[in-house]
Coordinates of C-alpha atoms and ligand atoms in Angstrom, one line a residue:
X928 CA 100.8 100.4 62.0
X929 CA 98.1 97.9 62.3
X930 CA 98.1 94.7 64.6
X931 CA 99.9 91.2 63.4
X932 CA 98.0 88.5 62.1
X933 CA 98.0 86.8 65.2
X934 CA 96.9 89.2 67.1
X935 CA 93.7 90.1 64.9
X936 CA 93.3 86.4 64.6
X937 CA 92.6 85.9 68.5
X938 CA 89.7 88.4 68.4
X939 CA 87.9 85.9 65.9
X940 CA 85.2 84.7 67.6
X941 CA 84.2 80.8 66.6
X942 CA 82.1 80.6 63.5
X943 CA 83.2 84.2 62.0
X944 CA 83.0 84.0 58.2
X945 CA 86.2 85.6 56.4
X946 CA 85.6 86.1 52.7
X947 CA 85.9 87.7 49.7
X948 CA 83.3 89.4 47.2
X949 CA 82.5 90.0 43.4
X950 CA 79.8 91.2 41.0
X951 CA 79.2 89.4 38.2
X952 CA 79.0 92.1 35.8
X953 CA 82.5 93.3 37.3
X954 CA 84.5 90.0 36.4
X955 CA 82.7 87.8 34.0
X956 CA 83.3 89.6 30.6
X957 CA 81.9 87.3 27.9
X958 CA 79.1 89.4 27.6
X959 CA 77.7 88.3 24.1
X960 CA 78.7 84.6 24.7
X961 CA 76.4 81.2 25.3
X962 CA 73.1 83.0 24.7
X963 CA 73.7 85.8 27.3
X964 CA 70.7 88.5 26.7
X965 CA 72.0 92.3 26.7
X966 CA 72.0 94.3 30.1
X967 CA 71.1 98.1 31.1
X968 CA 74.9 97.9 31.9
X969 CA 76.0 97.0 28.6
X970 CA 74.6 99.8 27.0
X971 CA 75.1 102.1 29.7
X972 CA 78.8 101.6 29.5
X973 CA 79.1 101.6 25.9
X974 CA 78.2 105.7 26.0
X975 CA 80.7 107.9 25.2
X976 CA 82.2 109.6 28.5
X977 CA 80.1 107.1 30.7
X978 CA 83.3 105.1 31.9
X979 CA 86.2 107.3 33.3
X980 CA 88.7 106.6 31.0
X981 CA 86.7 104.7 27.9
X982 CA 87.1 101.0 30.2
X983 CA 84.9 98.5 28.2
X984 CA 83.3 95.7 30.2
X985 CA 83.3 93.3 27.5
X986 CA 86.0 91.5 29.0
X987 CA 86.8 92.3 32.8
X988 CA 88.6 89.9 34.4
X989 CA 87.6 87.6 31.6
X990 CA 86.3 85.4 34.8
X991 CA 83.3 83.3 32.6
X992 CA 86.5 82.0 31.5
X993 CA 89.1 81.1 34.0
X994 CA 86.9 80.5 36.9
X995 CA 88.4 77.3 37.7
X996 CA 91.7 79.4 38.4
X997 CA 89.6 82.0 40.5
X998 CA 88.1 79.4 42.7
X999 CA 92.2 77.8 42.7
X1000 CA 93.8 81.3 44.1
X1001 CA 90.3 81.2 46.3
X1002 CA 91.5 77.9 47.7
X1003 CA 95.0 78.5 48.2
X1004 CA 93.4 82.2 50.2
X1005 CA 92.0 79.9 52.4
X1006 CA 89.0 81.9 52.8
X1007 CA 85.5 80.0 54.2
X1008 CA 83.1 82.1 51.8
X1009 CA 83.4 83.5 48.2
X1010 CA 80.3 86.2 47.8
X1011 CA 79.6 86.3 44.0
X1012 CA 76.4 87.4 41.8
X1013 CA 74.2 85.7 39.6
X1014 CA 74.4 87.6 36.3
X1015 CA 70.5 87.9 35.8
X1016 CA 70.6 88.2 31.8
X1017 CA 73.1 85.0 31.3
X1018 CA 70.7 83.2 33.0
X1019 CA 67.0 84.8 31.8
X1020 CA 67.9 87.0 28.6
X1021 CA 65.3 89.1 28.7
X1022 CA 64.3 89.1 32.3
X1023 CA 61.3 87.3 31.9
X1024 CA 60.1 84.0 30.4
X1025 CA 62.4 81.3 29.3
X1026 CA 65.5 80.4 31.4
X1027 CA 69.2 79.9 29.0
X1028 CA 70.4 76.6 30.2
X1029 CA 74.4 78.0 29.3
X1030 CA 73.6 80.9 31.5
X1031 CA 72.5 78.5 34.1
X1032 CA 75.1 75.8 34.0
X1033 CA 78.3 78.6 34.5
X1034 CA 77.2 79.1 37.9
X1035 CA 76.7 74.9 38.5
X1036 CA 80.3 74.6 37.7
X1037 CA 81.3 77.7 40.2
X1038 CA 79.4 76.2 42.9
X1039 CA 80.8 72.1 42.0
X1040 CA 84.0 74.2 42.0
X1041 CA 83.4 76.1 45.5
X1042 CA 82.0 73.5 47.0
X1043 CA 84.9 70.9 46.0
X1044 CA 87.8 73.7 47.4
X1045 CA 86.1 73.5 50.6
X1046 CA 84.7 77.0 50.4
X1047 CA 81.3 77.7 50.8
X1048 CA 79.0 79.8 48.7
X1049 CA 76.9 83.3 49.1
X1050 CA 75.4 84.3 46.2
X1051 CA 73.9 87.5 45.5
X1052 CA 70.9 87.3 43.3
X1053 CA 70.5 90.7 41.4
X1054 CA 73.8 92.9 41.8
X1055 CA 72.6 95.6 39.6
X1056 CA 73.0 94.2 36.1
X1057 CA 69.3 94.5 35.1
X1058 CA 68.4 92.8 31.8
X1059 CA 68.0 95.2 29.2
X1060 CA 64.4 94.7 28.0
X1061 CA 63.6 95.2 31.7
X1062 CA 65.3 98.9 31.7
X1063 CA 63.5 98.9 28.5
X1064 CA 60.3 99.0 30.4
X1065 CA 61.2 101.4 33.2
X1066 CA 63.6 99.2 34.9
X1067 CA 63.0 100.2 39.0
X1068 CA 60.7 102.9 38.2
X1069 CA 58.1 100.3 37.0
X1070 CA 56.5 98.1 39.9
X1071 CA 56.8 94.9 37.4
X1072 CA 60.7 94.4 38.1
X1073 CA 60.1 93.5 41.3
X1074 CA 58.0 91.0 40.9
X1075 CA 60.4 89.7 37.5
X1076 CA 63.1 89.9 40.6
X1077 CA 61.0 87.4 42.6
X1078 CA 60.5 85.2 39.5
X1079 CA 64.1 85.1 39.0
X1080 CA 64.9 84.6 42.6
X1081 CA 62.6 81.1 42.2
X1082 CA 65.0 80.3 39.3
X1083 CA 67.8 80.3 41.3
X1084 CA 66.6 78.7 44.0
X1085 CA 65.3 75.8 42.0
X1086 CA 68.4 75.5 40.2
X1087 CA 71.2 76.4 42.6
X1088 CA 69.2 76.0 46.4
X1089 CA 70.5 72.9 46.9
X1090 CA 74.6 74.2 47.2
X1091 CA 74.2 78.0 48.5
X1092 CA 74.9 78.2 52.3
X1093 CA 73.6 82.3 51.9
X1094 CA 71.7 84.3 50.2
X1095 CA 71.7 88.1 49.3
X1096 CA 68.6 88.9 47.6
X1097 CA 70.0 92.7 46.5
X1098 CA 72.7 94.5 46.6
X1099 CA 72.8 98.3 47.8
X1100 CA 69.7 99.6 45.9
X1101 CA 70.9 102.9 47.8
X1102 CA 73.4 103.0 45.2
X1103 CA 71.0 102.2 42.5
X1104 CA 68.8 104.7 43.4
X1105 CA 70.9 107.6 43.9
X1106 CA 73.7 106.7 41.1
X1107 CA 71.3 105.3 38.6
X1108 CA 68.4 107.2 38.5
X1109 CA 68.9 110.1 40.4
X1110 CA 72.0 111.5 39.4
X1111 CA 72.6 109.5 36.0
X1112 CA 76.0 107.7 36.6
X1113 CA 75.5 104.5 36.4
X1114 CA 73.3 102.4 34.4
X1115 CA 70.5 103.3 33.3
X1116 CA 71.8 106.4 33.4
X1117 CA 68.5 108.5 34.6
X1118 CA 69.1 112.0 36.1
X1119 CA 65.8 112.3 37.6
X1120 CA 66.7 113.5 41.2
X1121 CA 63.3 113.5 43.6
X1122 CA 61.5 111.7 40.8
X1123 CA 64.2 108.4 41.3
X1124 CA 62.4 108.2 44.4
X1125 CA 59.5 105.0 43.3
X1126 CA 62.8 102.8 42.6
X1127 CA 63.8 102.9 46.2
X1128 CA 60.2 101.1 46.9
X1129 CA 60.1 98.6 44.1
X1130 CA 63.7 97.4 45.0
X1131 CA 62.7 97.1 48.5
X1132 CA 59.4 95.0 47.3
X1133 CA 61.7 93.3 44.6
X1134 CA 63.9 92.0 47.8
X1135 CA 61.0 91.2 49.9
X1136 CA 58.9 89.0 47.1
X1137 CA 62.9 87.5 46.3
X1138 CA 62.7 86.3 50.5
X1139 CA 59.3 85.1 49.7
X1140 CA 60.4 82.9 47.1
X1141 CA 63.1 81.1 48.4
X1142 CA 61.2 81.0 51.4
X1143 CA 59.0 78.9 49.5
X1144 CA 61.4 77.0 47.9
X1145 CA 62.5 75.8 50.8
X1146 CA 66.1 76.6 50.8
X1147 CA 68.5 75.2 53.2
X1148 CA 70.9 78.7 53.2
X1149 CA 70.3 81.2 55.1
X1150 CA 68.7 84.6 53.3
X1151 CA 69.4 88.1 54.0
X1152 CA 70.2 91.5 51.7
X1153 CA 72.5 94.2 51.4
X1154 CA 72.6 97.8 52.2
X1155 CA 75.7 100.1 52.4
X1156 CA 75.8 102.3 55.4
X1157 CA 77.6 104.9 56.0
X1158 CA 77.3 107.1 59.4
X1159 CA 76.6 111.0 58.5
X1160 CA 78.8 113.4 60.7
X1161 CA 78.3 117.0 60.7
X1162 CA 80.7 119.2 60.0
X1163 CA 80.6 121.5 62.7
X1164 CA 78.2 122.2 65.5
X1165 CA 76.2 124.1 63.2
X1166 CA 72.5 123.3 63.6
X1167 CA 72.5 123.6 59.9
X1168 CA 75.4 121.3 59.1
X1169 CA 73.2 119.3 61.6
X1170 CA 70.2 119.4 60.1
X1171 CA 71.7 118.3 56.5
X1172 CA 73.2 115.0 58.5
X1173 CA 70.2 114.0 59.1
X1174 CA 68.6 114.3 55.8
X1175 CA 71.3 112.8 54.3
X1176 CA 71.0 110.1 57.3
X1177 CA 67.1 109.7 56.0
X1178 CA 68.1 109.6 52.4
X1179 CA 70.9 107.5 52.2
X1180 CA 70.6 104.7 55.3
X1181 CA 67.5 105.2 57.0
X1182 CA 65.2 105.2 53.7
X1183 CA 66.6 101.6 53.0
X1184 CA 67.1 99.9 55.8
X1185 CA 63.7 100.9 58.2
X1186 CA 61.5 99.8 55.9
X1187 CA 63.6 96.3 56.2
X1188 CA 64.2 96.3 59.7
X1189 CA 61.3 98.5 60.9
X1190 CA 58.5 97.5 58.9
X1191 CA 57.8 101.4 57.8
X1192 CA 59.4 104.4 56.2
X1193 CA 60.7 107.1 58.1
X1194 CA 58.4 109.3 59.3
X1195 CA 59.9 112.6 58.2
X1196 CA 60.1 110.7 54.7
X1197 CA 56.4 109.9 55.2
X1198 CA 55.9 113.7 55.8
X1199 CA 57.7 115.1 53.1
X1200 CA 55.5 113.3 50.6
X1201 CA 57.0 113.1 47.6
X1202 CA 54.7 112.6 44.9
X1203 CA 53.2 109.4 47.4
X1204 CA 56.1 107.7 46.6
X1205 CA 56.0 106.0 49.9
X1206 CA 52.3 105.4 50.8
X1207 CA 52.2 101.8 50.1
X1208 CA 49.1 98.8 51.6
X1209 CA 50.4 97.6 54.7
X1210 CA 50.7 94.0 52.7
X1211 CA 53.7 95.6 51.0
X1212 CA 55.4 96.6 54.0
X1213 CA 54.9 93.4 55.5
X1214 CA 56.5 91.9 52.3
X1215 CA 60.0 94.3 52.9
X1216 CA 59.8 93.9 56.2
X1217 CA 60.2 90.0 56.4
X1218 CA 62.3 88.0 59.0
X1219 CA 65.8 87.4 57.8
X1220 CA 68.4 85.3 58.5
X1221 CA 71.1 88.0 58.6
X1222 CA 71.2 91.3 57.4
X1223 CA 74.3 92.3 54.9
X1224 CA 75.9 95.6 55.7
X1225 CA 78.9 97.3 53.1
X1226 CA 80.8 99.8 55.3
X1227 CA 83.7 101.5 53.8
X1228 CA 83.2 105.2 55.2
X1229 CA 81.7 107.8 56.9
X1230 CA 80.3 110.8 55.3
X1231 CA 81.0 114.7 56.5
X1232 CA 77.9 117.2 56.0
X1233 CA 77.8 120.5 55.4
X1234 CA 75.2 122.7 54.8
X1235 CA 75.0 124.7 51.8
X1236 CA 76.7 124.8 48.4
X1237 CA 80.9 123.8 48.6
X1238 CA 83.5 122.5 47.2
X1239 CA 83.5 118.9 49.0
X1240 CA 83.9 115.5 47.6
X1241 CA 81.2 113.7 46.8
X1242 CA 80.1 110.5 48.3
X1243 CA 81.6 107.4 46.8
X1244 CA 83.8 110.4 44.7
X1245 CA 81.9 109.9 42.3
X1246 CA 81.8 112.3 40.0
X1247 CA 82.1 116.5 39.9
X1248 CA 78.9 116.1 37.4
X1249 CA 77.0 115.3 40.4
X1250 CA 77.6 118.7 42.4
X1251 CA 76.9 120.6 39.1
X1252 CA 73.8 118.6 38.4
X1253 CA 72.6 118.9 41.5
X1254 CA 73.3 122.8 41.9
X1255 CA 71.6 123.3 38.2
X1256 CA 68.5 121.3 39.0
X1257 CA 67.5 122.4 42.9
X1258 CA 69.0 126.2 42.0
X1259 CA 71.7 126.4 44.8
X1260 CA 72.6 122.9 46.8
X1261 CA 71.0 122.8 50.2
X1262 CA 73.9 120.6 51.6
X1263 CA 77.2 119.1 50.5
X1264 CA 79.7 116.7 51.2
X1265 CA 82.6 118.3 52.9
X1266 CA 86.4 116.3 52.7
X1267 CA 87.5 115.2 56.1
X1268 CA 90.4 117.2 57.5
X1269 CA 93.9 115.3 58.0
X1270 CA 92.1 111.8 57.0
X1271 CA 94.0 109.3 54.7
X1272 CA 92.1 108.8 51.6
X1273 CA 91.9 106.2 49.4
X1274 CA 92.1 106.6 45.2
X1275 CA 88.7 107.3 45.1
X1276 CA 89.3 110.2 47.5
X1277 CA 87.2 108.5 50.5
X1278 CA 88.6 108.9 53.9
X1279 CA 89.6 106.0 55.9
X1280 CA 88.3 106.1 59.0
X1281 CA 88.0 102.2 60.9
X1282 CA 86.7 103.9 63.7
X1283 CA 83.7 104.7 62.2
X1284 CA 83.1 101.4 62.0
X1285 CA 82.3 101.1 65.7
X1286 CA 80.3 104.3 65.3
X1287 CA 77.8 102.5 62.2
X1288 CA 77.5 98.9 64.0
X1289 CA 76.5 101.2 67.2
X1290 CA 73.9 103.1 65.3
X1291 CA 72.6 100.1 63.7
X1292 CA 72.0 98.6 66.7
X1293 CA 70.4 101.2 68.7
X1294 CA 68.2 101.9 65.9
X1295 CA 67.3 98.5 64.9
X1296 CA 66.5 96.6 68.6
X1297 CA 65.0 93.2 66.0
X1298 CA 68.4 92.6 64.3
X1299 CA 69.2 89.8 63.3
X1300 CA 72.9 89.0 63.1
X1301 CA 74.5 90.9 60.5
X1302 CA 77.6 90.1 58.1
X1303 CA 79.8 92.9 56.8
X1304 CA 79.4 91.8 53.0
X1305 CA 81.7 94.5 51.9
X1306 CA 84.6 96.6 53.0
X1307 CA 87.6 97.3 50.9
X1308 CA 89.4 100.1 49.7
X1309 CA 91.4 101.5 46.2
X1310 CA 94.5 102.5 46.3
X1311 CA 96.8 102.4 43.1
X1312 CA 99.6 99.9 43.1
X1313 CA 103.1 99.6 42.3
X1314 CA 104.0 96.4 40.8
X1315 CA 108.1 95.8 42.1
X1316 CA 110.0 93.3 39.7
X1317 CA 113.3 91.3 41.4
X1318 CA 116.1 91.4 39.0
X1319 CA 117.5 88.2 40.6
X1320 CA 114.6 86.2 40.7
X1321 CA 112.0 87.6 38.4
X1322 CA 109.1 87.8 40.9
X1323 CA 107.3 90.1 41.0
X1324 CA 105.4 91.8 44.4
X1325 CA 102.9 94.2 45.1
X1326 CA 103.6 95.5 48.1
X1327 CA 99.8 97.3 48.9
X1328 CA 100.5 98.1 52.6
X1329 CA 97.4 100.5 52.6
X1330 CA 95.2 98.3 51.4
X1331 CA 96.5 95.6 53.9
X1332 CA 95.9 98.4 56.7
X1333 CA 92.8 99.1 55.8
X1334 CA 91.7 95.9 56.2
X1335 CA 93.3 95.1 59.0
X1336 CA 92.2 98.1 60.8
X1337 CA 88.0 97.6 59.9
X1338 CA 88.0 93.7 60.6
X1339 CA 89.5 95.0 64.2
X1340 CA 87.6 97.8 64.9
X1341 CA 84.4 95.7 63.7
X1342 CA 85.3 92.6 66.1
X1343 CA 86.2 94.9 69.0
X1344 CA 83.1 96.8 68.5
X1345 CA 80.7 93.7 68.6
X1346 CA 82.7 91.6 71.6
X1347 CA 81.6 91.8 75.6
X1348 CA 82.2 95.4 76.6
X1349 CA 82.4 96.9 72.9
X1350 CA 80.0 99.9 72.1
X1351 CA 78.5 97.6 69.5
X1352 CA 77.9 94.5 71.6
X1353 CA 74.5 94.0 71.1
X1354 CA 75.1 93.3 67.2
X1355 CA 76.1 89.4 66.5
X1356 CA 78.8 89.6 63.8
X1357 CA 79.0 86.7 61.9
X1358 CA 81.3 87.5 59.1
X1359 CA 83.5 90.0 57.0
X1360 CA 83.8 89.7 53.6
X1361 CA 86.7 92.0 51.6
X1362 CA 86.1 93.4 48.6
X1363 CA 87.3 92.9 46.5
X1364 CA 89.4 89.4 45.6
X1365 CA 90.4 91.0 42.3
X1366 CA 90.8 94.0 40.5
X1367 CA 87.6 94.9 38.3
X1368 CA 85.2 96.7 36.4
X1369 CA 84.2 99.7 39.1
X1370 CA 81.4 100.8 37.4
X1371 CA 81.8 104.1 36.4
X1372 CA 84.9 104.3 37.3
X1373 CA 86.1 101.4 34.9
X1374 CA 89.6 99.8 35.4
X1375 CA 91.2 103.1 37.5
X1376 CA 89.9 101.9 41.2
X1377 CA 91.5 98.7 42.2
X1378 CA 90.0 97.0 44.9
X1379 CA 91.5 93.7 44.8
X1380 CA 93.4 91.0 46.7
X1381 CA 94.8 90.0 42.8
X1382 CA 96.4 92.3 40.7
X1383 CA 94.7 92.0 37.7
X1384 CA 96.9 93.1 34.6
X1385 CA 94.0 94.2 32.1
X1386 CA 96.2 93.5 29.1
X1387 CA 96.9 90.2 29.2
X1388 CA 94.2 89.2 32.5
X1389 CA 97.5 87.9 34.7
X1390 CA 96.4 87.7 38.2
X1391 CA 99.3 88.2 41.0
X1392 CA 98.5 88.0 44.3
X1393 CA 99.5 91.5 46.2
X1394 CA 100.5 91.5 50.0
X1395 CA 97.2 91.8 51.0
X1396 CA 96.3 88.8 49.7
X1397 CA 99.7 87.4 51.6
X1398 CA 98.4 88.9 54.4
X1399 CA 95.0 87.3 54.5
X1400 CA 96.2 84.1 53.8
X1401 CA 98.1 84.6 57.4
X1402 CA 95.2 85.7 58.9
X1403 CA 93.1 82.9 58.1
X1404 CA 96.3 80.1 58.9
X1405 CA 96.6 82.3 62.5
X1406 CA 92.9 81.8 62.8
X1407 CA 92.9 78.1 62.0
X1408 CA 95.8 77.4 64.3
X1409 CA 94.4 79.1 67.1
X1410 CA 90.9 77.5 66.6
X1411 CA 92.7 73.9 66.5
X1412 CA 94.3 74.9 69.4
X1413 CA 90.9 75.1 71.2
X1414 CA 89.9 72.0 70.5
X1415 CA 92.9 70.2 71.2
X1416 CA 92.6 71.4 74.7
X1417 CA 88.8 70.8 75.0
X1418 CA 90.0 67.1 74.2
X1419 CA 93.1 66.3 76.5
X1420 CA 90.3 68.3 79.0
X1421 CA 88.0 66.1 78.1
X1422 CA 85.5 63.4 80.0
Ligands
LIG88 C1 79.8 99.0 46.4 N1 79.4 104.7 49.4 O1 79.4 100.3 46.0 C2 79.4 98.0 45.4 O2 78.5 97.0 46.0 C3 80.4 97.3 44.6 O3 79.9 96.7 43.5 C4 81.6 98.3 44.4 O4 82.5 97.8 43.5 C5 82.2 98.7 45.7 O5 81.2 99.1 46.6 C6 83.3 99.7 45.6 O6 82.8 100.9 45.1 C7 79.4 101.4 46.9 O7 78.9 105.8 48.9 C8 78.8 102.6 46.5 O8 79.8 104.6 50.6 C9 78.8 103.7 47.3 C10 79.4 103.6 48.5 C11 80.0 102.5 48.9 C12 80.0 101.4 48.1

């Protein structure tokens, strides 16, 4: 069981953000519409085998076209913040040069809209949908999209700084690294293991020369980025399994976020040289490492290592070619991913575990003694749903109690962690936001992992609210009630 509404609801400090998240290129369809330039995505998706079960993107969630209803359900949620991404080739076709004014004016209406329902706006600038003729020229492994990055960040601030309350300059480039150039599934589809390593740096220089533009822009909203983390646990006490952890610690968390929060790469990274994909002028550094306003952290699991060759999950499940790939190409794996024993899992086959949750805002904190405060920008889970019809009445529920748990249990575990006495209390937690508020496009993994809040039917784009959705709406009226409550005694108490 999980805790009621009400319950959850009084561990909400004042000023905590609850919201809900989305990717352009995972709702908007309308891919070829209103001068939209091609992405890396497009084509990526478009190869046979790519997308588990053939799921096109071409249409989504058909969002670019029934926004006004998105931001409606949004509204009626309740929630204070929508998280959404700028879809960079809408808006600059090719990724450099001229700016499409339709591109541009899609997100002015979202934000009028947003801003008219009373919720306010984070937007995250590049959430992996590079335009084409950029992955044309090496995408992240060529030092020039970063600074195409920062050009588009100015774009959007000129056009859109006025209305955004946050910022997220880029999402996860962990995931880009390892998924997209590393082990080839997802866009652009480069298998290229070790030698993925320069995109890590050139996203992380892309993010910091994005800060620098808004910066001077002079944006009102408050700017930050996005890394997933997820805390590595070995599988026995091994000082192999050990060992493999913490490379996977260095690969995975530490390689993305020191250089953000520290101002340097690891020093074992440093040591292990790789090709001098890390030795960088101190002027870059000081470019990644930038004060921020917040920093953005996705947390959906923890990871169990093992050392050696097995038959584990991978992380983020994705994919049994990655294992094979992996095997082929370093001749025997040094370390794998091991399932967790007796742990729920979710459709994707990743274990829920809320109290790891403590265990990564902990470990963020004791590495990371400047943090700023930080905002969970994701946290979600996939689990398939049964749609129940009533004879009688002809409504129909989606009763997604896991999901619902899920959620419950991580927003508590993260508020407990971070309040007086909590093992996380140094961290100030400003926000949660769930992912996702609809079914989507899950990258590789097409339609088959929903996410969302709304049931999306994929046939003809119906969105029904499941009882997670229900559930969150309670949350935030519990919230609201008890905040009023506050302030009604602060004024019968008052001078
Ligand atoms: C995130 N992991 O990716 C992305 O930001 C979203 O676009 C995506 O839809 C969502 O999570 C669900 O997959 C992740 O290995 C990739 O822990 C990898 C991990 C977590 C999230």
């Amino acid at each position: 069981m999980h805790i009621t509404a009400k319950e959850l609801a009084a561990l909400i400090p004042p000023d905590f953000t609850l919201g809900v998240g989305t990717a352009a290129f995972q709702i908007e369809g309308a891919l070829d519409e209103d001068g939209r330039g091609p992405a890396g995505w497009d084509v990526f998706s478009a190869k046979p085998g790519a997308i588990v079960g053939g799921g096109s993107p071409a249409v989504a969630c058909d969002h670019y076209h029934r926004m006004p209803e998105d931001v409606a359900l949004m509204k009626q949620l309740g929630v204070d913040s929508y998280r959404f991404s700028l879809s960079w080739p809408r808006i600059q076709p090719t990724g450099s040069g001229p700016v499409n004014p339709a591109g541009l004016a899609f997100y002015d209406r979202l934000l009028d809209e947003l801003l008219a329902s009373g919720i306010s706006p984070m937007m995250t600038i590049y959430h992996w949908d590079t335009p084409l003729a950029l992955d044309d020229a090496g995408g992240w492994l060529n030092r020039d999209t970063a600074y195409r990055l920062a050009e588009f960040a100015a774009i959007a601030a000129a056009a859109y700084g006025d209305r955004v309350a946050r910022w997220v300059t880029i999402n996860e480039p962990a995931t880009v690294t390892t998924n997209g150039y590393a082990l080839g599934l997802h866009s652009p589809g480069e298998a290229l293991l070790l030698k993925a390593l320069p995109t890590v740096h050139h996203q992380l220089l892309g993010h910091g020369l994005a800060v620098q533009a808004l910066r001077a822009a002079g944006v009102p909203g408050e700017i930050g980025m996005t890394n997933v983390y997820s805390p590595m646990v070995p599988n026995s006490i091994n000082p192999l399994d050990k060992l493999s952890a913490g490379i996977m610690d260095l690969a995975q968390n530490r390689l993305y976020a020191d250089p953000v929060l520290l101002g340097r790469y690891p020093d074992l990274i440093r040591a292990a040289h790789f090709f001098g994909s890390f030795e960088h002028p101190d002027e870059d550094m000081e470019i990644i490492s930038q004060p921020l306003d917040f920093y953005g952290l996705n947390y959906y699991m923890p990871t169990k290592v093992a050392v050696g060759a097995g038959e584990g999950v991978i992380p983020a499940g994705m994919a049994e070619a990655m294992g094979d790939d992996l095997t082929a190409a370093s001749g025997g794996t040094p370390f794998h991913v091991e399932a967790w024993p007796e742990a729920d899992t979710t459709a994707y086959g990743w274990p829920v575990k809320p109290d790891y949750m403590g265990v990564a805002l902990k470990e963020m904190a004791e590495r990371y003694p400047n943090l700023p405060p930080v905002i969970l920008t994701e946290g979600g889970a996939s689990f398939e749903d049964i749609i129940v019809r009533d004879e009688a009445t002809n409504r129909t529920f989606i009763p997604d109690e896991r999901r619902l748990k899920y959620l419950s249990d991580h927003i508590e575990a993260a508020l407990r962690a971070t309040a007086p006495g909590g093992e996380a209390e140094a961290i100030d937690l400003r926000g949660y936001y769930v992912w996702s508020l609809m079914d989507n496009f899950e990258w590789s993994a097409g339609y088959n992992q929903p996410f969302g809040l709304l049931h999306v039917d994929f046939q003809t784009l119906e969105r029904t609210p499941k009882a997670s959705y229900f559930w969150l709406q309670e949350l935030i009226e519990e919230r609201n009630l008890a905040a009023s409550a506050v302030v009604a005694v602060a004024r019968a108490m008052g001078p």
